[in-house]
Amino acid sequence: MYNIAIIPGDGIGKEVMSSTLEVLDGLDLDLSYEYGKAGDECFKKNGVALLDETIDLVKNSDVCLFGAAGETAADVIVKLRQIMDLFVNLRPVKSYPGTDSLFKDLDFIIVRENTEGMYVGEEEYTEDGAIAKRIITKEASERICEFAFKYAKDNNKKKVTAVHKANVLKKTDGLFKKTFYEMAAEYPDIEAEDYYVDATAMYLLTRPQSFDVIVTTNLFGDILSDEGAGLVGGLGLIPSGNIGKNNALFEPVHGSAPDIAGKGLANPTAMLLSAVMMLNYLDEQKSARLLNSAIFDVLKEGKRLTPDMGGNSSTMEMAKEVKSKLLERMGS
Ligand code: NAI
Ligand code: MG
């Protein structure tokens, strides 16, 4: 049995969560859910966006599924990543059928360092401006590069590409690049290469098929992964994982979408694909494969899609179609 912390959050977070749980119900797995409160509504009611009991719930669970928060997102999701030391941000870039992906054949993943770099939040004003610290440690570089190579090995990927700007940021990214190649030496079967971040931004448009696994620092990873999302067509489709030593949290990349909330218009795909990532993390690979294929079936068939994909089905209708494909595949 798996204990899963469920944080629906705000707006469409609640809708994509309930429809995803409806689909997971079809799997042959013993999943136990405990619900946690966080986000704007929680703030209104309790004066804090993230309750201590929610933090404890996530800490004591096997894994967490998170919907979306609204204006309090930074106090919720960014804080959870820090408190739980979820040092990896994993963002797959994959073409799905029936979507307006710019390329039909993409399948790579961005492994972004999630705890340091430009996002340590250490800024200060000076006499004539302001300074931000960019912190790169050996330890954090090592664990993110190790994760990337191990991920490549476990997932049949042939190559890991480090992305940096070591020609200008000689000390910080110099350390990151050096650490990357030290780790590469421990994985001789996997090809290792490195590019500057500006060149990578271009290669992602000109030859994205050449990437397998990209590993990079926090800010570069944030920017490149949104570029990756743009390549495969739309926020309603993009899942993500935040992974630490002892815990993980999976969430769609999108927010609470107040413009469409409460109307059943949200595309559940990003949340469903986040659940696929969760199942892989739990090593339930068969269930992950089945669910992934069922989502693929529905997108390919194109009969029950939400309005953002040109269909006229509701969030729950699309999810129920995924569930029925899932049950079909399980029965056959
Ligand atoms: P957003 O992702 O909520 O929405 C951007 C646009 O994409 C909107 O037009 C929305 O309707 C559309 N969209 C997003 N997800 C969709 C889906 N599943 N199906 C169909 N259309 C979808 O980002 P926005 O508008 O910048 O932020 C709204 C709120 O969400 C803000 O309060 C922000 O702080 C929060 N937010 C929370 C995040 C999180 O919890 N991880 C991440 C990003 C934003
Ligand atoms: Mg971002």
Coordinates of C-alpha atoms and ligand atoms in Angstrom, one line a residue:
M1 CA 0.0 0.0 0.0
Y2 CA 1.1 3.5 -0.7
N3 CA 0.3 6.5 1.4
I4 CA -0.2 9.5 -0.9
A5 CA -0.5 13.0 0.3
I6 CA -3.1 14.9 -1.8
I7 CA -2.9 18.7 -2.0
P8 CA -5.5 19.9 -4.5
G9 CA -4.9 23.6 -3.7
D10 CA -6.9 26.3 -5.6
G11 CA -8.8 26.8 -8.8
I12 CA -8.4 24.2 -11.5
G13 CA -5.9 22.4 -9.1
K14 CA -9.0 20.9 -7.4
E15 CA -10.7 19.9 -10.7
V16 CA -7.6 18.2 -12.3
M17 CA -6.9 16.5 -9.0
S18 CA -10.4 14.9 -8.5
S19 CA -10.4 13.8 -12.2
T20 CA -7.0 12.2 -11.8
L21 CA -8.0 10.4 -8.7
E22 CA -11.0 9.1 -10.6
V23 CA -8.6 7.6 -13.2
L24 CA -6.1 6.2 -10.6
D25 CA -9.1 4.3 -9.1
G26 CA -9.0 2.1 -12.2
L27 CA -5.5 0.8 -11.5
D28 CA -4.8 -2.5 -9.7
L29 CA -3.0 -0.8 -6.9
D30 CA -3.7 -0.2 -3.2
L31 CA -3.5 3.6 -2.9
S32 CA -4.4 5.4 0.3
Y33 CA -5.0 9.1 0.2
E34 CA -4.7 11.8 2.9
Y35 CA -5.7 15.3 2.0
G36 CA -3.7 18.4 2.9
K37 CA -4.7 22.1 2.7
A38 CA -2.5 24.7 1.1
G39 CA -2.9 27.7 -1.1
D40 CA -5.1 30.9 -1.3
E41 CA -8.2 29.4 0.3
C42 CA -6.2 27.9 3.1
F43 CA -4.6 31.3 3.7
K44 CA -8.0 33.0 3.8
K45 CA -9.3 30.5 6.3
N46 CA -6.2 30.0 8.5
G47 CA -4.0 33.0 7.9
V48 CA -1.2 30.8 6.5
A49 CA -0.9 29.4 3.0
L50 CA 0.9 26.2 4.1
L51 CA -0.2 24.6 7.4
D52 CA 2.3 22.7 9.6
E53 CA 0.0 19.7 9.5
T54 CA 0.2 19.8 5.7
I55 CA 4.0 19.8 5.9
D56 CA 3.9 16.9 8.3
L57 CA 1.5 15.0 6.1
V58 CA 3.9 15.4 3.1
K59 CA 6.9 14.4 5.2
N60 CA 5.2 11.2 6.4
S61 CA 3.7 10.1 3.1
D62 CA 5.4 7.9 0.4
V63 CA 4.8 10.6 -2.2
C64 CA 2.7 13.7 -2.7
L65 CA 0.4 14.8 -5.6
F66 CA -0.1 18.5 -5.8
G67 CA -2.7 20.3 -7.9
A68 CA -1.9 24.1 -8.1
A69 CA -1.9 27.1 -5.8
G70 CA -2.9 30.6 -6.7
E71 CA -1.3 33.8 -5.6
T72 CA 0.3 32.1 -2.6
A73 CA 2.2 29.6 -4.9
A74 CA 5.6 30.9 -3.8
D75 CA 4.7 30.3 -0.1
V76 CA 3.4 26.9 -0.8
I77 CA 5.3 25.0 -3.6
V78 CA 8.6 26.8 -3.4
K79 CA 8.5 26.4 0.4
L80 CA 7.7 22.7 0.2
R81 CA 10.6 22.1 -2.2
Q82 CA 12.9 23.8 0.3
I83 CA 11.6 22.2 3.5
M84 CA 11.6 18.8 1.9
D85 CA 14.9 19.3 0.2
L86 CA 13.5 18.2 -3.2
F87 CA 16.7 19.0 -5.0
V88 CA 15.6 17.7 -8.5
N89 CA 13.1 19.4 -10.7
L90 CA 12.3 16.9 -13.5
R91 CA 10.5 18.1 -16.6
P92 CA 9.9 15.8 -19.5
V93 CA 9.6 17.3 -23.0
K94 CA 7.6 14.8 -25.0
S95 CA 5.5 15.1 -28.2
Y96 CA 2.0 13.7 -27.8
P97 CA -0.4 13.0 -30.7
G98 CA -3.3 15.3 -31.4
T99 CA -1.5 18.3 -29.8
D100 CA 0.0 21.3 -31.5
S101 CA 3.5 20.2 -30.6
L102 CA 6.1 22.0 -32.9
F103 CA 7.8 18.7 -33.4
K104 CA 6.3 15.2 -33.5
D105 CA 9.3 13.2 -32.3
L106 CA 10.6 14.8 -29.1
D107 CA 11.4 12.8 -26.0
F108 CA 13.9 14.3 -23.7
I109 CA 14.0 15.4 -20.1
I110 CA 15.4 18.4 -18.2
V111 CA 16.9 17.8 -14.8
R112 CA 17.1 21.1 -13.1
E113 CA 18.9 21.8 -9.8
N114 CA 16.1 23.0 -7.5
T115 CA 17.8 24.3 -4.3
E116 CA 20.5 26.8 -5.1
G117 CA 22.0 28.9 -8.0
M118 CA 20.3 32.2 -8.6
Y119 CA 17.3 31.2 -6.6
V120 CA 18.7 31.2 -3.1
G121 CA 17.0 34.6 -2.7
E122 CA 20.1 36.3 -1.4
E123 CA 19.8 39.8 -2.8
E124 CA 20.8 43.1 -1.3
Y125 CA 20.8 46.8 -2.3
T126 CA 24.1 48.6 -2.7
E127 CA 24.9 52.3 -3.1
D128 CA 24.3 52.3 -6.8
G129 CA 22.1 49.2 -7.4
A130 CA 21.6 45.7 -6.1
I131 CA 23.4 42.4 -6.0
A132 CA 22.1 38.9 -6.2
K133 CA 24.2 35.9 -5.0
R134 CA 24.5 32.9 -7.3
I135 CA 25.5 29.9 -5.1
I136 CA 26.9 26.7 -6.6
T137 CA 28.2 24.1 -4.2
K138 CA 30.1 21.0 -5.0
E139 CA 27.6 18.9 -3.0
A140 CA 24.5 20.1 -4.9
S141 CA 26.3 19.9 -8.2
E142 CA 27.3 16.3 -7.5
R143 CA 23.9 15.1 -6.5
I144 CA 22.1 16.7 -9.4
C145 CA 24.7 15.3 -11.9
E146 CA 24.6 11.9 -10.3
F147 CA 20.8 12.0 -10.5
A148 CA 21.0 12.8 -14.2
F149 CA 23.4 10.0 -15.1
K150 CA 21.5 7.5 -13.0
Y151 CA 18.2 8.6 -14.6
A152 CA 19.8 8.1 -18.1
K153 CA 21.0 4.7 -17.1
D154 CA 17.7 3.5 -15.6
N155 CA 15.7 4.9 -18.5
N156 CA 17.7 3.8 -21.5
K157 CA 18.9 7.2 -22.4
K158 CA 22.2 7.4 -24.2
K159 CA 23.5 10.9 -23.5
V160 CA 23.6 13.5 -20.8
T161 CA 24.2 17.2 -21.7
A162 CA 25.4 19.7 -19.1
V163 CA 24.2 23.2 -19.7
H164 CA 26.1 26.1 -18.2
K165 CA 27.9 29.4 -19.0
A166 CA 31.4 28.5 -17.7
N167 CA 33.2 30.8 -20.1
V168 CA 31.8 33.8 -18.2
L169 CA 30.8 32.4 -14.9
K170 CA 34.2 30.8 -14.5
K171 CA 34.1 29.9 -10.8
T172 CA 30.4 28.9 -10.3
D173 CA 29.7 27.2 -13.6
G174 CA 33.4 26.1 -13.8
L175 CA 32.7 24.1 -10.7
F176 CA 29.4 22.7 -12.1
K177 CA 31.1 21.7 -15.3
K178 CA 34.0 20.1 -13.6
T179 CA 31.7 18.1 -11.3
F180 CA 29.6 17.0 -14.3
Y181 CA 32.6 15.4 -16.0
E182 CA 33.8 13.8 -12.7
M183 CA 30.4 12.1 -12.5
A184 CA 30.4 11.3 -16.2
A185 CA 33.6 9.2 -15.6
E186 CA 31.6 6.9 -13.3
Y187 CA 29.1 6.2 -16.1
P188 CA 31.3 5.2 -19.1
D189 CA 28.4 3.7 -21.0
I190 CA 26.6 7.1 -21.2
E191 CA 27.8 9.8 -23.5
A192 CA 28.5 13.1 -21.9
E193 CA 28.6 16.5 -23.6
D194 CA 28.2 20.2 -22.5
Y195 CA 27.0 23.4 -24.1
Y196 CA 26.7 27.0 -23.2
V197 CA 23.1 28.0 -22.2
D198 CA 22.7 30.5 -25.0
A199 CA 23.7 28.0 -27.7
T200 CA 21.4 25.5 -26.0
A201 CA 18.4 27.9 -26.3
M202 CA 19.0 27.9 -30.0
Y203 CA 19.6 24.1 -30.4
L204 CA 16.3 23.5 -28.6
L205 CA 14.7 25.1 -31.6
T206 CA 16.9 23.9 -34.4
R207 CA 17.6 20.4 -33.4
P208 CA 15.7 19.4 -30.2
Q209 CA 15.8 15.7 -31.2
S210 CA 19.5 15.6 -30.4
F211 CA 18.9 15.9 -26.6
D212 CA 18.3 13.0 -24.3
V213 CA 18.9 14.2 -20.7
I214 CA 19.8 17.9 -20.0
V215 CA 21.2 18.7 -16.6
T216 CA 21.6 22.3 -15.5
T217 CA 21.5 24.9 -12.7
N218 CA 18.4 26.4 -11.2
L219 CA 17.7 29.6 -13.3
F220 CA 18.9 28.1 -16.6
G221 CA 16.7 25.0 -16.0
D222 CA 13.7 27.2 -15.2
I223 CA 14.1 29.1 -18.5
L224 CA 15.0 26.1 -20.7
S225 CA 12.1 24.0 -19.3
D226 CA 9.6 26.6 -20.3
E227 CA 11.2 26.7 -23.7
G228 CA 10.7 22.9 -23.7
A229 CA 7.0 23.3 -22.7
G230 CA 6.6 25.7 -25.6
L231 CA 8.1 23.1 -28.0
V232 CA 5.4 20.5 -27.2
G233 CA 2.4 22.8 -27.0
G234 CA 0.8 24.1 -24.0
L235 CA 0.5 24.3 -20.2
G236 CA -2.3 21.8 -20.0
L237 CA 0.0 19.0 -21.1
I238 CA 3.2 19.4 -19.1
P239 CA 3.9 17.4 -15.9
S240 CA 6.7 17.7 -13.5
G241 CA 8.4 16.0 -10.5
N242 CA 10.2 17.4 -7.5
I243 CA 12.4 14.7 -6.1
G244 CA 14.6 14.5 -3.0
K245 CA 16.4 11.7 -1.1
N246 CA 13.4 10.5 0.8
N247 CA 10.4 12.1 -0.7
A248 CA 8.9 13.4 -3.9
L249 CA 6.1 15.7 -5.1
F250 CA 4.5 15.5 -8.5
E251 CA 2.5 18.4 -10.0
P252 CA 1.4 19.8 -13.3
V253 CA 3.4 22.8 -14.4
H254 CA 0.4 25.1 -14.7
G255 CA -1.2 27.2 -12.0
S256 CA -4.7 27.6 -10.7
A257 CA -6.0 29.3 -13.9
P258 CA -8.6 31.6 -12.3
D259 CA -9.8 32.5 -15.8
I260 CA -11.3 29.0 -16.4
A261 CA -11.6 27.7 -12.8
G262 CA -14.9 26.1 -11.7
K263 CA -16.2 25.6 -15.2
G264 CA -14.9 22.1 -16.0
L265 CA -12.7 23.5 -18.8
A266 CA -9.3 22.5 -17.5
N267 CA -7.2 19.9 -19.4
P268 CA -6.5 17.1 -16.9
T269 CA -3.5 15.8 -19.1
A270 CA -0.7 17.6 -17.2
M271 CA -2.0 16.2 -13.8
L272 CA -2.5 12.7 -15.3
L273 CA 1.0 12.7 -16.7
S274 CA 2.3 13.9 -13.3
A275 CA 0.6 10.8 -11.9
V276 CA 2.4 8.6 -14.5
M277 CA 5.7 10.1 -13.2
M278 CA 4.6 9.4 -9.6
L279 CA 4.0 5.7 -10.5
N280 CA 7.4 5.4 -12.1
Y281 CA 8.9 7.0 -9.0
L282 CA 7.1 4.3 -6.9
D283 CA 8.6 1.7 -9.2
E284 CA 5.1 0.7 -10.4
Q285 CA 6.2 0.7 -14.0
K286 CA 3.5 -1.5 -15.3
S287 CA 0.8 0.8 -14.0
A288 CA 2.7 3.8 -15.2
R289 CA 2.9 2.3 -18.7
L290 CA -0.8 1.5 -18.8
L291 CA -1.9 4.9 -17.7
N292 CA 0.5 6.6 -20.1
S293 CA -0.8 4.5 -23.0
A294 CA -4.4 5.3 -22.0
I295 CA -3.7 9.0 -22.0
F296 CA -2.0 8.5 -25.4
D297 CA -5.1 6.7 -26.7
V298 CA -7.4 9.5 -25.8
L299 CA -5.2 12.2 -27.3
K300 CA -4.7 10.2 -30.5
E301 CA -8.4 9.4 -30.9
G302 CA -9.3 13.1 -30.3
K303 CA -12.9 12.4 -29.4
R304 CA -13.0 13.5 -25.8
L305 CA -10.8 16.5 -25.4
T306 CA -11.1 19.7 -23.4
P307 CA -11.6 23.0 -25.2
D308 CA -7.9 24.1 -25.0
M309 CA -7.3 21.2 -27.4
G310 CA -10.2 22.0 -29.7
G311 CA -12.6 19.6 -28.1
N312 CA -15.8 20.2 -26.1
S313 CA -15.5 17.7 -23.3
S314 CA -15.2 18.6 -19.7
T315 CA -12.3 17.9 -17.4
M316 CA -14.1 14.9 -15.9
E317 CA -15.4 13.6 -19.2
M318 CA -11.9 13.5 -20.6
A319 CA -10.6 11.8 -17.5
K320 CA -13.4 9.2 -17.6
E321 CA -12.5 8.5 -21.2
V322 CA -8.9 7.9 -20.0
K323 CA -10.2 5.6 -17.3
S324 CA -12.2 3.5 -19.8
K325 CA -9.2 3.2 -22.1
L326 CA -7.1 2.2 -19.1
L327 CA -9.7 -0.5 -18.1
E328 CA -9.8 -1.8 -21.7
R329 CA -6.0 -2.1 -21.7
M330 CA -6.0 -3.8 -18.3
G331 CA -8.6 -6.3 -19.5
S332 CA -6.8 -7.2 -22.7
Ligands
NAI1 P1 -1.8 29.4 -15.2 O1 -0.9 28.2 -15.5 O2 -2.7 29.2 -14.1 O3 -2.6 29.8 -16.5 C1 -2.0 30.4 -17.7 C2 -3.0 30.2 -18.8 O4 -3.0 28.8 -19.2 C3 -4.4 30.6 -18.5 O5 -5.0 31.2 -19.6 C4 -5.1 29.2 -18.2 O6 -6.5 29.2 -18.5 C5 -4.3 28.3 -19.1 N1 -4.2 26.9 -18.5 C6 -3.4 26.6 -17.5 N2 -3.6 25.3 -17.2 C7 -4.5 24.8 -18.0 C8 -5.2 23.6 -18.2 N3 -4.9 22.5 -17.4 N4 -6.1 23.4 -19.1 C9 -6.4 24.5 -19.9 N5 -5.9 25.7 -19.8 C10 -4.9 25.9 -18.9 O7 -0.8 30.6 -14.9 P2 -1.1 32.2 -14.5 O8 -2.3 32.6 -15.1 O9 0.2 32.9 -14.7 O10 -1.3 32.1 -12.9 C11 -2.6 31.9 -12.3 C12 -2.3 31.6 -10.8 O11 -1.6 30.4 -10.6 C13 -1.5 32.7 -10.1 O12 -2.1 33.0 -8.9 C14 -0.1 32.0 -9.9 O13 0.5 32.5 -8.8 C15 -0.5 30.6 -9.8 N6 0.5 29.6 -10.2 C16 0.7 28.5 -9.5 C17 1.6 27.6 -9.8 C18 1.8 26.4 -8.9 O14 1.0 26.2 -8.0 N7 2.8 25.5 -9.2 C19 2.4 27.7 -11.0 C20 2.1 28.8 -11.8 C21 1.2 29.8 -11.4
MG2 MG 9.2 28.6 -14.4

